Coordinates of C-alpha atoms in Angstrom, one line a residue:
M23 CA -21.0 21.7 -11.7
T24 CA -24.2 21.2 -9.6
A25 CA -24.9 22.9 -6.2
E26 CA -24.6 20.9 -3.2
P27 CA -27.3 18.5 -2.1
Y28 CA -28.3 20.2 1.1
K29 CA -28.8 23.4 2.5
I30 CA -27.6 24.8 5.9
K31 CA -29.2 25.3 9.2
M32 CA -27.0 26.2 11.6
V33 CA -23.4 28.3 11.0
E34 CA -20.3 28.5 13.4
P35 CA -18.5 31.9 13.0
I36 CA -14.8 32.0 12.3
R37 CA -12.4 35.2 12.2
L38 CA -9.3 35.9 10.3
K39 CA -6.7 37.1 12.8
S40 CA -3.5 39.7 11.9
H41 CA -0.6 38.7 10.2
A42 CA 1.1 39.5 13.3
D43 CA -1.2 37.2 15.8
R44 CA -0.7 34.3 13.3
L45 CA 3.2 35.1 13.4
R46 CA 3.1 34.7 17.2
A47 CA 1.0 31.7 17.3
I48 CA 2.7 29.4 14.8
A49 CA 5.9 30.4 16.5
Q50 CA 4.4 29.4 20.2
A51 CA 3.4 26.1 18.5
G52 CA 6.8 25.2 17.2
Y53 CA 6.2 25.4 13.9
N54 CA 3.7 22.4 14.0
T55 CA 0.5 22.7 13.0
F56 CA -0.9 20.3 15.3
L57 CA -0.3 22.4 18.3
L58 CA -2.0 25.6 17.2
R59 CA -5.3 26.4 19.1
S60 CA -8.3 26.2 17.0
E61 CA -9.2 29.5 17.8
D62 CA -6.1 31.0 15.7
V63 CA -7.2 29.4 12.5
Y64 CA -9.3 30.7 9.7
I65 CA -9.5 27.8 7.7
D66 CA -9.1 24.4 9.3
L67 CA -7.9 21.7 6.4
L68 CA -5.8 19.7 8.6
T69 CA -7.8 16.7 8.7
D70 CA -11.2 15.2 7.5
S71 CA -11.1 12.9 10.8
G72 CA -14.2 14.0 13.0
T73 CA -14.4 17.5 11.4
N74 CA -17.6 16.4 9.2
A75 CA -21.0 18.8 9.5
M76 CA -23.7 16.0 10.7
S77 CA -27.2 16.3 9.5
D78 CA -30.6 17.2 10.5
R79 CA -31.2 13.4 10.6
Q80 CA -27.9 12.3 12.6
W81 CA -28.7 15.4 15.3
A82 CA -32.0 14.1 15.9
G83 CA -31.1 10.4 16.2
M84 CA -28.7 11.6 19.0
M85 CA -31.5 12.6 21.3
L86 CA -32.7 9.2 20.8
G87 CA -29.5 7.8 22.2
D88 CA -30.0 4.6 25.0
E89 CA -27.3 5.0 27.2
S90 CA -27.9 1.8 28.8
Y91 CA -24.5 0.2 29.8
A92 CA -25.4 -3.4 28.0
G93 CA -27.6 -3.9 24.9
A94 CA -28.2 -0.5 23.8
R95 CA -30.7 -0.5 20.9
N96 CA -28.4 2.3 19.3
F97 CA -26.2 -0.8 18.9
Y98 CA -28.5 -3.0 17.0
H99 CA -29.1 0.0 14.9
L100 CA -25.1 0.2 14.1
Q101 CA -25.0 -3.5 13.5
R102 CA -27.9 -3.6 10.8
A103 CA -26.3 -0.6 9.2
V104 CA -22.7 -2.5 9.0
R105 CA -24.8 -5.4 7.9
E106 CA -26.7 -3.8 5.3
V107 CA -24.0 -1.1 3.6
Y108 CA -20.5 -3.3 4.3
G109 CA -21.6 -6.4 4.3
F110 CA -20.1 -7.9 7.5
R111 CA -22.1 -9.9 10.0
H112 CA -20.3 -9.4 13.1
L113 CA -19.4 -5.9 15.1
V114 CA -17.5 -4.8 17.6
P115 CA -17.4 -0.8 18.5
T116 CA -14.8 1.0 19.4
H117 CA -14.2 4.7 20.5
Q118 CA -12.4 5.4 17.0
G119 CA -10.7 3.6 14.2
R120 CA -7.1 3.2 16.2
A121 CA -8.7 1.2 19.0
A122 CA -10.2 -1.3 16.3
E123 CA -6.3 -1.1 14.5
H124 CA -4.8 -2.0 17.9
I125 CA -7.1 -5.1 18.6
T126 CA -6.7 -6.5 15.2
S127 CA -2.9 -6.3 15.1
Q128 CA -2.8 -7.8 18.8
L129 CA -5.0 -10.8 17.8
R130 CA -3.7 -11.2 14.2
I131 CA 0.0 -10.6 14.3
K132 CA 2.7 -12.9 15.4
P133 CA 6.0 -11.3 16.5
G134 CA 8.2 -11.5 13.6
Q135 CA 5.3 -11.7 11.0
F136 CA 4.7 -9.3 8.1
V137 CA 1.7 -7.2 7.1
P138 CA 2.2 -6.0 3.6
M139 CA 0.0 -3.0 3.0
N140 CA -0.8 -0.7 -0.2
M141 CA 1.7 2.1 1.4
Y142 CA 1.7 3.0 5.2
F143 CA -0.6 4.8 7.3
T144 CA 1.3 6.1 10.3
T145 CA -1.0 4.6 13.1
T146 CA -1.8 1.6 11.4
R147 CA 2.0 0.5 10.9
E148 CA 2.4 1.9 14.5
H149 CA 0.0 -1.0 15.8
V150 CA 1.7 -3.3 13.7
E151 CA 5.2 -2.7 15.0
R152 CA 4.1 -2.7 18.7
A153 CA 2.7 -5.9 18.2
G154 CA 6.1 -7.3 16.9
G155 CA 5.3 -7.3 13.0
R156 CA 6.7 -6.1 10.0
F157 CA 5.3 -3.6 7.6
V158 CA 6.1 -4.2 3.8
D159 CA 5.2 -1.7 1.3
C160 CA 3.7 -3.4 -1.5
I161 CA 2.1 -0.6 -3.6
V162 CA 2.7 0.3 -7.5
D163 CA 5.4 2.1 -7.9
S164 CA 3.2 5.0 -9.3
A165 CA 2.2 5.5 -6.1
H166 CA 5.4 7.1 -5.0
D167 CA 5.5 9.5 -8.1
P168 CA 3.3 12.8 -7.8
T169 CA 3.6 13.4 -11.6
S170 CA 2.1 10.2 -12.7
D171 CA -1.5 10.0 -14.3
D172 CA -1.9 6.5 -12.8
P173 CA -5.9 6.8 -12.0
F174 CA -5.3 3.7 -9.4
K175 CA -1.9 4.7 -7.5
G176 CA -3.6 2.7 -4.6
N177 CA -3.3 -0.5 -6.4
V178 CA -1.3 -3.1 -4.8
D179 CA 1.7 -4.8 -6.9
I180 CA 0.9 -8.3 -7.1
A181 CA 4.6 -9.6 -7.8
K182 CA 5.9 -7.5 -4.5
L183 CA 3.2 -10.1 -2.7
Q184 CA 4.9 -12.6 -4.4
R185 CA 8.6 -12.0 -3.5
L186 CA 7.2 -11.5 0.3
A187 CA 5.6 -14.9 0.3
D188 CA 8.7 -16.5 -1.7
A189 CA 11.2 -15.2 0.6
N190 CA 9.7 -15.9 3.7
G191 CA 6.9 -18.4 3.1
P192 CA 3.1 -17.5 2.7
E193 CA 3.1 -18.5 6.7
S194 CA 5.0 -15.7 7.7
I195 CA 2.2 -13.3 6.3
A196 CA -0.5 -12.2 9.5
Y197 CA -2.9 -10.9 7.1
I198 CA -3.1 -8.2 4.0
S199 CA -3.9 -4.7 5.4
L200 CA -5.8 -3.1 2.0
A201 CA -6.7 1.0 2.5
P202 CA -8.8 1.9 -0.4
A203 CA -8.3 5.5 -1.1
V204 CA -4.5 5.6 0.1
N205 CA -4.3 8.6 2.5
M206 CA -0.2 8.5 2.2
A207 CA -0.5 8.4 -1.3
G208 CA -2.6 11.6 -1.8
G209 CA -6.0 9.7 -1.8
Q210 CA -5.4 7.7 -4.6
P211 CA -7.7 4.7 -5.0
M212 CA -7.6 0.7 -5.7
S213 CA -9.9 -0.6 -8.9
M214 CA -11.6 -3.3 -8.3
A215 CA -9.9 -5.1 -10.6
N216 CA -6.9 -5.0 -8.3
V217 CA -8.9 -5.9 -5.4
E218 CA -10.1 -9.1 -7.0
Q219 CA -6.6 -9.9 -8.1
V220 CA -5.3 -9.7 -4.6
A221 CA -8.2 -11.7 -3.2
R222 CA -7.3 -14.5 -6.0
W223 CA -3.5 -14.5 -5.1
A224 CA -4.7 -14.4 -1.0
E225 CA -7.0 -17.2 -1.0
P226 CA -4.7 -20.3 -2.1
H227 CA -2.2 -18.8 0.8
G228 CA -4.8 -18.9 3.0
I229 CA -4.0 -15.1 4.0
P230 CA -6.8 -12.8 5.1
I231 CA -7.4 -9.5 3.8
I232 CA -8.7 -7.0 6.3
F233 CA -9.4 -3.7 4.6
D234 CA -8.9 0.0 6.7
A235 CA -12.3 1.0 5.4
T236 CA -12.0 4.3 6.5
R237 CA -12.3 5.9 3.1
A238 CA -13.4 3.4 1.3
V239 CA -16.5 4.9 0.1
E240 CA -14.7 7.6 -1.5
N241 CA -12.7 4.7 -3.3
A242 CA -16.0 3.7 -4.6
Y243 CA -17.1 6.8 -6.2
L244 CA -13.7 6.9 -7.7
I245 CA -14.0 3.6 -9.2
Q246 CA -17.4 4.5 -10.4
Q247 CA -16.0 7.7 -12.3
R248 CA -12.5 6.0 -13.7
E249 CA -13.3 2.2 -14.1
P250 CA -15.0 0.9 -16.8
G251 CA -17.9 -1.1 -16.2
Y252 CA -19.0 0.6 -12.9
Q253 CA -20.4 3.9 -14.6
N254 CA -23.8 3.0 -13.9
V255 CA -23.3 1.4 -10.4
T256 CA -24.2 2.9 -7.2
V257 CA -21.6 3.5 -5.0
R258 CA -23.1 1.7 -2.4
T259 CA -23.1 -1.7 -4.9
I260 CA -19.4 -0.9 -5.2
L261 CA -18.6 -0.6 -1.9
K262 CA -20.1 -3.8 -0.9
K263 CA -19.1 -6.0 -3.8
M264 CA -15.3 -4.4 -2.4
M265 CA -15.9 -5.5 1.1
A266 CA -17.3 -8.8 0.4
L267 CA -13.3 -9.8 -1.0
G268 CA -11.8 -9.3 2.6
E269 CA -12.1 -11.1 6.1
G270 CA -13.3 -8.0 7.8
C271 CA -12.4 -4.2 8.5
T272 CA -11.4 -1.8 10.7
M273 CA -13.2 1.6 10.5
S274 CA -12.6 5.1 11.5
S275 CA -16.0 6.4 11.4
K276 CA -14.7 10.1 11.8
K277 CA -14.3 10.3 8.0
D278 CA -16.9 8.3 5.7
N279 CA -19.4 7.9 8.3
L280 CA -20.0 11.7 8.7
V281 CA -19.3 12.1 12.3
N282 CA -17.3 13.7 14.9
I283 CA -16.0 10.2 17.1
G284 CA -16.1 6.2 16.6
G285 CA -15.0 3.4 14.8
F286 CA -15.8 -0.2 14.8
L287 CA -14.2 -3.7 13.9
A288 CA -16.2 -5.6 11.5
T289 CA -15.7 -9.1 10.5
D290 CA -16.7 -12.6 9.3
N291 CA -14.8 -14.8 11.0
E292 CA -16.5 -16.1 14.2
E293 CA -13.3 -17.0 16.0
F294 CA -11.8 -13.4 15.5
F295 CA -15.0 -12.0 16.2
A296 CA -15.4 -13.9 19.5
A297 CA -11.4 -12.8 21.0
A298 CA -12.2 -9.2 19.6
K299 CA -15.1 -9.1 21.9
E300 CA -13.4 -10.5 25.0
M301 CA -10.3 -7.8 24.2
V302 CA -12.3 -4.7 23.5
V303 CA -14.0 -5.2 26.9
V304 CA -10.3 -4.8 28.2
F305 CA -9.4 -1.8 26.7
E306 CA -12.6 0.1 25.7
G307 CA -16.1 -1.1 27.4
L308 CA -18.6 -3.9 26.7
H309 CA -18.9 -5.5 23.5
T310 CA -22.2 -3.3 23.0
Y311 CA -21.1 -0.3 23.2
G312 CA -17.1 -0.5 23.0
G313 CA -16.1 3.1 24.3
M314 CA -19.1 5.3 22.3
A315 CA -22.5 6.4 23.5
G316 CA -25.4 5.1 22.5
R317 CA -26.0 8.4 20.7
D318 CA -23.0 8.6 19.1
M319 CA -23.6 5.0 17.6
E320 CA -27.0 6.0 16.4
A321 CA -25.3 9.0 14.8
V322 CA -22.8 6.5 12.8
A323 CA -25.6 3.9 12.3
R324 CA -27.4 7.3 10.5
G325 CA -24.1 8.6 8.8
I326 CA -23.4 5.0 7.2
Y327 CA -26.7 5.2 5.1
E328 CA -26.1 8.9 4.4
M329 CA -22.7 8.5 2.9
V330 CA -23.6 6.1 0.8
D331 CA -25.6 8.7 -1.2
D332 CA -24.5 9.3 -4.9
A333 CA -25.5 12.7 -5.1
Y334 CA -23.7 13.7 -1.4
I335 CA -20.6 11.7 -2.5
A336 CA -20.0 13.4 -5.7
S337 CA -20.4 16.5 -4.2
R338 CA -18.1 16.0 -1.3
V339 CA -15.2 14.6 -3.9
G340 CA -16.1 17.2 -6.3
Q341 CA -15.2 19.9 -3.6
V342 CA -11.6 18.5 -3.5
H343 CA -11.2 18.2 -7.3
Y344 CA -12.4 21.8 -7.8
L345 CA -9.5 23.3 -5.4
G346 CA -7.2 20.5 -6.9
R347 CA -8.4 22.1 -10.4
Q348 CA -7.4 26.0 -9.3
L349 CA -4.0 24.9 -8.2
A350 CA -2.8 22.7 -11.2
D351 CA -4.1 25.4 -13.3
A352 CA -1.8 27.8 -11.9
G353 CA 1.1 25.9 -11.9
V354 CA 1.2 25.0 -8.3
P355 CA 2.6 21.1 -8.0
I356 CA 0.5 19.0 -6.6
V357 CA -0.2 15.0 -6.7
T358 CA -2.0 13.6 -9.6
P359 CA -4.8 12.8 -10.2
V360 CA -6.5 14.1 -7.1
G361 CA -8.3 11.7 -5.0
G362 CA -10.8 11.6 -2.8
H363 CA -10.4 13.5 0.2
A364 CA -7.8 15.9 0.1
V365 CA -5.1 17.7 -2.4
F366 CA -1.8 17.0 -1.7
V367 CA 0.8 19.6 -2.5
D368 CA 4.4 18.6 -3.4
A369 CA 6.7 20.4 -1.1
D370 CA 9.7 19.0 -2.9
R371 CA 8.9 20.6 -5.8
F372 CA 7.5 23.5 -4.3
L373 CA 10.5 24.3 -2.2
A374 CA 13.2 23.1 -4.4
H375 CA 15.4 25.5 -3.3
L376 CA 15.8 24.3 0.2
R377 CA 17.7 20.9 1.4
P378 CA 15.3 17.8 2.0
E379 CA 16.8 18.0 5.6
A380 CA 15.1 21.6 6.2
F381 CA 11.8 19.6 6.2
R382 CA 10.3 21.1 3.3
A383 CA 6.5 20.3 3.9
Q384 CA 6.7 21.1 7.4
S385 CA 8.1 24.3 6.4
L386 CA 5.4 24.8 3.9
A387 CA 2.4 24.0 6.2
A388 CA 4.0 26.7 8.2
A389 CA 4.2 29.4 5.7
L390 CA 0.5 28.5 4.9
Y391 CA -1.1 28.9 7.9
T392 CA 1.1 32.5 8.5
D393 CA 0.3 33.8 5.2
S394 CA -3.5 32.9 5.3
G395 CA -4.4 31.3 8.7
V396 CA -5.1 28.0 6.6
R397 CA -4.1 25.4 8.5
A398 CA -3.0 21.9 6.7
M399 CA -0.2 19.0 7.5
E400 CA 2.8 17.7 6.8
R401 CA 2.7 14.3 5.1
G402 CA 6.7 13.6 4.3
R403 CA 9.2 13.3 6.5
V404 CA 8.1 13.9 9.9
S405 CA 5.4 11.8 9.3
A406 CA 7.4 8.9 8.5
G407 CA 9.1 9.1 11.5
R408 CA 12.4 6.5 12.3
D409 CA 12.6 3.0 11.7
H410 CA 12.1 0.9 14.7
G411 CA 15.1 -1.5 14.2
S412 CA 18.1 1.1 13.3
G413 CA 16.5 4.3 14.6
E414 CA 17.3 5.7 11.2
N415 CA 14.8 8.7 9.5
R416 CA 12.8 7.0 7.2
R417 CA 12.8 9.1 4.0
P418 CA 9.6 8.7 2.2
Q419 CA 9.1 9.6 -2.2
L420 CA 6.5 11.5 -1.3
E421 CA 6.8 14.9 0.7
T422 CA 3.5 16.6 0.4
V423 CA 1.3 19.0 2.6
R424 CA -2.2 17.7 3.2
L425 CA -4.9 20.0 2.3
T426 CA -7.8 17.9 3.8
I427 CA -11.5 19.2 3.0
P428 CA -13.8 18.5 5.7
R429 CA -17.2 16.7 4.8
R430 CA -20.1 19.0 4.3
V431 CA -18.0 22.4 6.2
Y432 CA -16.8 24.8 3.8
S433 CA -17.8 26.3 0.7
N434 CA -16.3 26.7 -2.7
L435 CA -15.5 30.3 -2.0
H436 CA -13.4 28.9 1.2
M437 CA -11.7 26.8 -1.3
D438 CA -10.6 29.8 -3.3
Y439 CA -9.2 31.7 -0.8
V440 CA -7.0 28.6 0.0
A441 CA -6.0 28.2 -3.6
Q442 CA -5.3 32.0 -3.7
S443 CA -2.8 31.6 -0.6
C444 CA -1.0 28.5 -2.3
I445 CA -1.0 30.2 -5.2
D446 CA 1.0 33.6 -3.8
L447 CA 2.9 31.6 -1.5
Y448 CA 4.4 29.7 -4.9
Q449 CA 4.9 32.8 -6.7
D450 CA 7.1 34.0 -4.0
R451 CA 8.3 30.5 -2.6
K452 CA 12.1 31.4 -2.5
Q453 CA 11.1 33.5 0.7
I454 CA 10.6 30.8 2.8
T455 CA 13.4 29.4 4.7
G456 CA 13.7 25.6 6.4
L457 CA 13.0 24.3 9.6
R458 CA 14.8 22.4 12.0
M459 CA 13.4 19.8 14.7
V460 CA 14.0 20.6 18.4
Y461 CA 11.8 18.4 20.0
E462 CA 11.5 14.7 18.7
P463 CA 8.7 12.3 20.9
A464 CA 9.7 8.7 20.5
S465 CA 6.4 7.5 18.4
L466 CA 4.2 9.5 15.6
R467 CA 6.6 12.5 16.0
F468 CA 4.1 14.8 13.8
F469 CA 1.8 15.0 16.3
Q470 CA 4.0 16.9 19.2
A471 CA 7.6 17.8 17.2
R472 CA 8.6 21.2 17.6
F473 CA 10.8 22.7 15.2
E474 CA 12.3 26.1 15.1
P475 CA 13.7 28.1 11.5
R476 CA 16.9 27.3 10.4

C-alpha cells in the first residue's frame, strides 16, 4: 500500500459526543440520519456529495473568481476543462447535478416515453417521472445480488433493452440513462465493452445515450483495474473514451470534480444545447454561470484536472476498499465486490432477525450513529419510495446502509474506527430493534421522513 498523494495543510476539529447525547440527538432527528445536526456527528459518511476537501490550487483559483454577470473568464476555463477531459463541446453550468437532470428530463422526455437506466437513482427517477416519463431498470441481474462476485455489476442487460423496444417501439424510448459506477447497486462499475455494446444497440434505433457522469472517474479507475486491455491505459484516457460513446452527460460536480457545490450539463447535440441554454436562464441563471459563482466554476475547472490523476484516484478508491476489506474479513455482510465511492452494508443479512417492514437499513443506520457517532445513510425501502402510479411501496432487492467516503477528508485511522463500530454492532446485532415510519413526505421521503422505535 502507498501513502496518500497529498499532505495536509489545514484541519477541522471534530468531537465525539457522549452516548447519552447521541441517543438524544437521534431521537430528536426522528431516527433519520439526514436530520441530524452536523455538530452532533463524529465521522460523517452520509454522502460524498459536496463533502470533499479542495486542494491548495482550487482554493487559490477561487481568489481569481470573475463575478461578472455575463461571460466570466472562469466559465471559459470550465468549458475548456470539460472539452479536454470529458470531450463534449458544449457546456451549460448548473448549481448542482439535479438541476442538469431537471433540464434534461424536461427537454428530452415526452409524456409516456420510457427512460431505461442501469438501476435507478433517486433524483434521476424523480425528474424522469415528473416529466411524464417511465423508468425501466435494465441493469444486469447480478446487480441485485449483494454476494455476486461479478466485477461489472453496473452493466446493462441488452436483452432487457431489446424487450422494451420490441414491446413499445424504439421511438418510445426518450434516451438511455447510463450511470457509470452505479450508486444504488453499491458503486458498481460498467465495463467499457458493455458501454460499447449499448452504443452499438442504440445507434441504429436513433436512441441517444446520456451519462450521469457523477462518478465516471471512479468507474474509469475500476475499468483500469478489472477489465483486460486497460491496465496500462490512463484513467483520463479511459474516461474520455467512455464519454465519446454518449451524446452528453449530466454532472454533479460535488463528487468526482472535488468541489463543494456545482454541476453542469454537457453535450455535442447542437439543438439540445440551444434549448438547454434557454431553459437554464429561467431556472438557474445566465448560460455562462447557471447558478454558480465565478469562483466556484474555477474550482470545478481545476478539480476536473485533478480528478484524473492516476495516483489520486488510486488512493481515493483504495481507501474505500481498505474499509471494505476490514468488514468482509470480520464477517460483516457487505455488497461485493466493493465499488468506487462507498462500502454498502447488507442490512437484510445483518438484521435478518427483523421483518423487512421494520426498515432494516434505516434501523441499522440509526444504531451505527448511536454506537459510535458515525453517520451513514439508508439505501433501501425508504429511499425507493412509492410507485407514482399505484402509491404502493417499492421493494428493492437491495436493502443497504451506505458508508460513503468523502474525498481527501478522513485518514485510514478513521476507517479503522468505523470498521470497529460495524463489527461490534454485528456481533451484538440481536439487540437492534426495528423502526416504524411516523412521517412521510410525498416525494424523496428518505431526506425528511421520521421514525420511532417499534
